[in-house]
Amino acid sequence: SLSGKTAVITGSNSGIGLGIARALAEQGASVVLNSFTDRDEDHALAAEISRDHGVEVRYIAADMADGQACRDLIRQSGACDILVNNAGIQVVSPIDEFPVDAWNRVIAINMNSAFHTTAAALPLMRKAGWGRVVNVASAHGLRASPFKSAYVTAKHGVVGMTKVVALETAREAITANAICPGYVLTPLVEAQIPDTAREYGISEDEAIEKVILLKQPSKEFVTVEQIAGIALFLCSDAAAQVTGTTISADGGWTSQ
Ligand code: NAD
């Protein structure tokens, strides 16, 4: 059980982050949900998860594109035994046309945020004598695809950062690992379907089959629940010596 632990999950009002938050709450952890919005429905979502699992769930708005806001999120959480760096966005464009603003945003949200939250969370983990850093990277942290230069750069960076954090905490009861999913059907991927179709000049159905799942030999999307299961494993005692590594859930993508 994770009761007594506080988990902070960045970018968790949707998709994979929300799935991980629900799974951690189910195991008894107190949960901090986050995104950049501060809507009634964000706070209602926290109340719903709290009711479902009988644990404390707070929603704290913070923009993961802003380094100080990342650090403030951890400070406001008060404790952070489990840090899940999940917030992420995708922008698809050839590198010579890649808008500079979009590049900076992808790098800030997908990579720099994990630096800031980890820097703020490690002292809290050390004080508690236990900690887990779970970075939601990607198969694109290990392999590349055209038109995703900022995303591939950021995710490779996160995989590298994960290894350094593992080494700096190696003698403590703290681990740092990265989950590397292939394609999971979430709003992030749904939004890429029209972009991909346009980029390749094909229909949306063809974009799914021939481009998006091209590299995923299983030809099946990964599920949010499967990713949440890996996060729970990384938080368990069985994973105490699993540190500085990646766990892929990609239907065979990175075996190629
Ligand atoms: P999603 O769009 O459903 O979720 C992204 C989350 O990040 C949302 O909660 C969103 O509100 C939040 N977010 C976006 N910008 C933010 C900001 N500036 N500040 C705070 N929060 C912000 O997408 P998802 O597929 O669930 O993606 C979650 C993570 O998983 C991302 O890091 C993504 O790169 C990674 N990932 C996804 C897939 C996939 O196929 N869906 C595959 C590999 C890795």
PDB file of N, CA, C and O in Angstrom, residues 15-45:
ATOM      1  N   GLY A  15      -5.548  11.957 -19.821  1.00  0.00           N
ATOM      2  CA  GLY A  15      -4.646  10.961 -20.394  1.00  0.00           C
ATOM      3  C   GLY A  15      -3.875  10.099 -19.410  1.00  0.00           C
ATOM      4  O   GLY A  15      -4.417   9.616 -18.417  1.00  0.00           O
ATOM      5  N   ILE A  16      -2.588   9.914 -19.708  1.00  0.00           N
ATOM      6  CA  ILE A  16      -1.726   9.007 -18.938  1.00  0.00           C
ATOM      7  C   ILE A  16      -1.561   9.497 -17.498  1.00  0.00           C
ATOM      8  O   ILE A  16      -1.632   8.711 -16.551  1.00  0.00           O
ATOM      9  N   GLY A  17      -1.354  10.799 -17.318  1.00  0.00           N
ATOM     10  CA  GLY A  17      -1.161  11.345 -15.975  1.00  0.00           C
ATOM     11  C   GLY A  17      -2.366  11.090 -15.089  1.00  0.00           C
ATOM     12  O   GLY A  17      -2.227  10.709 -13.916  1.00  0.00           O
ATOM     13  N   LEU A  18      -3.544  11.265 -15.648  1.00  0.00           N
ATOM     14  CA  LEU A  18      -4.781  11.016 -14.900  1.00  0.00           C
ATOM     15  C   LEU A  18      -4.890   9.531 -14.545  1.00  0.00           C
ATOM     16  O   LEU A  18      -5.261   9.181 -13.418  1.00  0.00           O
ATOM     17  N   GLY A  19      -4.542   8.673 -15.485  1.00  0.00           N
ATOM     18  CA  GLY A  19      -4.579   7.221 -15.226  1.00  0.00           C
ATOM     19  C   GLY A  19      -3.624   6.829 -14.108  1.00  0.00           C
ATOM     20  O   GLY A  19      -3.967   6.017 -13.236  1.00  0.00           O
ATOM     21  N   ILE A  20      -2.425   7.409 -14.121  1.00  0.00           N
ATOM     22  CA  ILE A  20      -1.444   7.126 -13.059  1.00  0.00           C
ATOM     23  C   ILE A  20      -1.960   7.667 -11.724  1.00  0.00           C
ATOM     24  O   ILE A  20      -1.848   7.006 -10.691  1.00  0.00           O
ATOM     25  N   ALA A  21      -2.547   8.866 -11.747  1.00  0.00           N
ATOM     26  CA  ALA A  21      -3.076   9.460 -10.514  1.00  0.00           C
ATOM     27  C   ALA A  21      -4.153   8.571  -9.902  1.00  0.00           C
ATOM     28  O   ALA A  21      -4.167   8.320  -8.689  1.00  0.00           O
ATOM     29  N   ARG A  22      -5.063   8.072 -10.740  1.00  0.00           N
ATOM     30  CA  ARG A  22      -6.135   7.190 -10.239  1.00  0.00           C
ATOM     31  C   ARG A  22      -5.536   5.924  -9.620  1.00  0.00           C
ATOM     32  O   ARG A  22      -5.979   5.474  -8.559  1.00  0.00           O
ATOM     33  N   ALA A  23      -4.524   5.352 -10.298  1.00  0.00           N
ATOM     34  CA  ALA A  23      -3.919   4.105  -9.806  1.00  0.00           C
ATOM     35  C   ALA A  23      -3.206   4.331  -8.470  1.00  0.00           C
ATOM     36  O   ALA A  23      -3.285   3.495  -7.564  1.00  0.00           O
ATOM     37  N   LEU A  24      -2.511   5.456  -8.326  1.00  0.00           N
ATOM     38  CA  LEU A  24      -1.811   5.752  -7.074  1.00  0.00           C
ATOM     39  C   LEU A  24      -2.819   5.997  -5.951  1.00  0.00           C
ATOM     40  O   LEU A  24      -2.621   5.545  -4.817  1.00  0.00           O
ATOM     41  N   ALA A  25      -3.918   6.695  -6.269  1.00  0.00           N
ATOM     42  CA  ALA A  25      -4.971   6.935  -5.268  1.00  0.00           C
ATOM     43  C   ALA A  25      -5.593   5.613  -4.831  1.00  0.00           C
ATOM     44  O   ALA A  25      -5.861   5.394  -3.640  1.00  0.00           O
ATOM     45  N   GLU A  26      -5.787   4.712  -5.782  1.00  0.00           N
ATOM     46  CA  GLU A  26      -6.364   3.396  -5.470  1.00  0.00           C
ATOM     47  C   GLU A  26      -5.482   2.628  -4.490  1.00  0.00           C
ATOM     48  O   GLU A  26      -5.978   1.850  -3.674  1.00  0.00           O
ATOM     49  N   GLN A  27      -4.163   2.866  -4.566  1.00  0.00           N
ATOM     50  CA  GLN A  27      -3.220   2.212  -3.644  1.00  0.00           C
ATOM     51  C   GLN A  27      -3.079   2.979  -2.328  1.00  0.00           C
ATOM     52  O   GLN A  27      -2.228   2.645  -1.508  1.00  0.00           O
ATOM     53  N   GLY A  28      -3.843   4.061  -2.163  1.00  0.00           N
ATOM     54  CA  GLY A  28      -3.872   4.744  -0.873  1.00  0.00           C
ATOM     55  C   GLY A  28      -3.015   5.984  -0.765  1.00  0.00           C
ATOM     56  O   GLY A  28      -2.948   6.599   0.301  1.00  0.00           O
ATOM     57  N   ALA A  29      -2.336   6.356  -1.847  1.00  0.00           N
ATOM     58  CA  ALA A  29      -1.501   7.565  -1.793  1.00  0.00           C
ATOM     59  C   ALA A  29      -2.376   8.818  -1.783  1.00  0.00           C
ATOM     60  O   ALA A  29      -3.444   8.842  -2.398  1.00  0.00           O
ATOM     61  N   SER A  30      -1.906   9.861  -1.098  1.00  0.00           N
ATOM     62  CA  SER A  30      -2.477  11.199  -1.277  1.00  0.00           C
ATOM     63  C   SER A  30      -1.959  11.710  -2.612  1.00  0.00           C
ATOM     64  O   SER A  30      -0.794  11.490  -2.943  1.00  0.00           O
ATOM     65  N   VAL A  31      -2.837  12.378  -3.346  1.00  0.00           N
ATOM     66  CA  VAL A  31      -2.488  12.728  -4.721  1.00  0.00           C
ATOM     67  C   VAL A  31      -2.610  14.232  -4.955  1.00  0.00           C
ATOM     68  O   VAL A  31      -3.551  14.869  -4.475  1.00  0.00           O
ATOM     69  N   VAL A  32      -1.633  14.787  -5.673  1.00  0.00           N
ATOM     70  CA  VAL A  32      -1.731  16.155  -6.186  1.00  0.00           C
ATOM     71  C   VAL A  32      -1.852  16.075  -7.697  1.00  0.00           C
ATOM     72  O   VAL A  32      -0.937  15.595  -8.377  1.00  0.00           O
ATOM     73  N   LEU A  33      -3.006  16.513  -8.187  1.00  0.00           N
ATOM     74  CA  LEU A  33      -3.234  16.617  -9.630  1.00  0.00           C
ATOM     75  C   LEU A  33      -2.746  17.983 -10.094  1.00  0.00           C
ATOM     76  O   LEU A  33      -2.790  18.955  -9.337  1.00  0.00           O
ATOM     77  N   ASN A  34      -2.346  18.069 -11.340  1.00  0.00           N
ATOM     78  CA  ASN A  34      -1.848  19.348 -11.876  1.00  0.00           C
ATOM     79  C   ASN A  34      -2.139  19.492 -13.363  1.00  0.00           C
ATOM     80  O   ASN A  34      -2.118  18.527 -14.119  1.00  0.00           O
ATOM     81  N   SER A  35      -2.421  20.704 -13.756  1.00  0.00           N
ATOM     82  CA  SER A  35      -2.268  21.166 -15.125  1.00  0.00           C
ATOM     83  C   SER A  35      -2.157  22.689 -15.065  1.00  0.00           C
ATOM     84  O   SER A  35      -2.079  23.257 -13.972  1.00  0.00           O
ATOM     85  N   PHE A  36      -2.133  23.322 -16.235  1.00  0.00           N
ATOM     86  CA  PHE A  36      -1.973  24.783 -16.247  1.00  0.00           C
ATOM     87  C   PHE A  36      -3.305  25.501 -16.089  1.00  0.00           C
ATOM     88  O   PHE A  36      -3.331  26.697 -15.830  1.00  0.00           O
ATOM     89  N   THR A  37      -4.418  24.784 -16.263  1.00  0.00           N
ATOM     90  CA  THR A  37      -5.737  25.406 -16.136  1.00  0.00           C
ATOM     91  C   THR A  37      -6.170  25.418 -14.665  1.00  0.00           C
ATOM     92  O   THR A  37      -5.604  24.701 -13.838  1.00  0.00           O
ATOM     93  N   ASP A  38      -7.170  26.234 -14.353  1.00  0.00           N
ATOM     94  CA  ASP A  38      -7.693  26.288 -12.981  1.00  0.00           C
ATOM     95  C   ASP A  38      -9.218  26.370 -13.053  1.00  0.00           C
ATOM     96  O   ASP A  38      -9.829  27.306 -12.562  1.00  0.00           O
ATOM     97  N   ARG A  39      -9.815  25.354 -13.700  1.00  0.00           N
ATOM     98  CA  ARG A  39     -11.258  25.343 -13.946  1.00  0.00           C
ATOM     99  C   ARG A  39     -11.987  24.582 -12.847  1.00  0.00           C
ATOM    100  O   ARG A  39     -11.388  23.731 -12.173  1.00  0.00           O
ATOM    101  N   ASP A  40     -13.285  24.837 -12.727  1.00  0.00           N
ATOM    102  CA  ASP A  40     -14.111  24.083 -11.773  1.00  0.00           C
ATOM    103  C   ASP A  40     -13.972  22.593 -12.023  1.00  0.00           C
ATOM    104  O   ASP A  40     -13.912  21.797 -11.093  1.00  0.00           O
ATOM    105  N   GLU A  41     -13.944  22.208 -13.315  1.00  0.00           N
ATOM    106  CA  GLU A  41     -13.900  20.772 -13.614  1.00  0.00           C
ATOM    107  C   GLU A  41     -12.588  20.129 -13.166  1.00  0.00           C
ATOM    108  O   GLU A  41     -12.562  18.933 -12.865  1.00  0.00           O
ATOM    109  N   ASP A  42     -11.492  20.898 -13.105  1.00  0.00           N
ATOM    110  CA  ASP A  42     -10.232  20.356 -12.596  1.00  0.00           C
ATOM    111  C   ASP A  42     -10.372  19.997 -11.110  1.00  0.00           C
ATOM    112  O   ASP A  42      -9.942  18.931 -10.676  1.00  0.00           O
ATOM    113  N   HIS A  43     -10.978  20.912 -10.358  1.00  0.00           N
ATOM    114  CA  HIS A  43     -11.152  20.671  -8.923  1.00  0.00           C
ATOM    115  C   HIS A  43     -12.208  19.594  -8.681  1.00  0.00           C
ATOM    116  O   HIS A  43     -12.088  18.801  -7.730  1.00  0.00           O
ATOM    117  N   ALA A  44     -13.225  19.530  -9.563  1.00  0.00           N
ATOM    118  CA  ALA A  44     -14.246  18.481  -9.451  1.00  0.00           C
ATOM    119  C   ALA A  44     -13.632  17.100  -9.688  1.00  0.00           C
ATOM    120  O   ALA A  44     -14.014  16.118  -9.044  1.00  0.00           O
ATOM    121  N   LEU A  45     -12.675  17.038 -10.610  1.00  0.00           N
ATOM    122  CA  LEU A  45     -11.979  15.778 -10.893  1.00  0.00           C
ATOM    123  C   LEU A  45     -11.228  15.306  -9.639  1.00  0.00           C
ATOM    124  O   LEU A  45     -11.279  14.117  -9.279  1.00  0.00           O
TER     125      LEU A  45
END
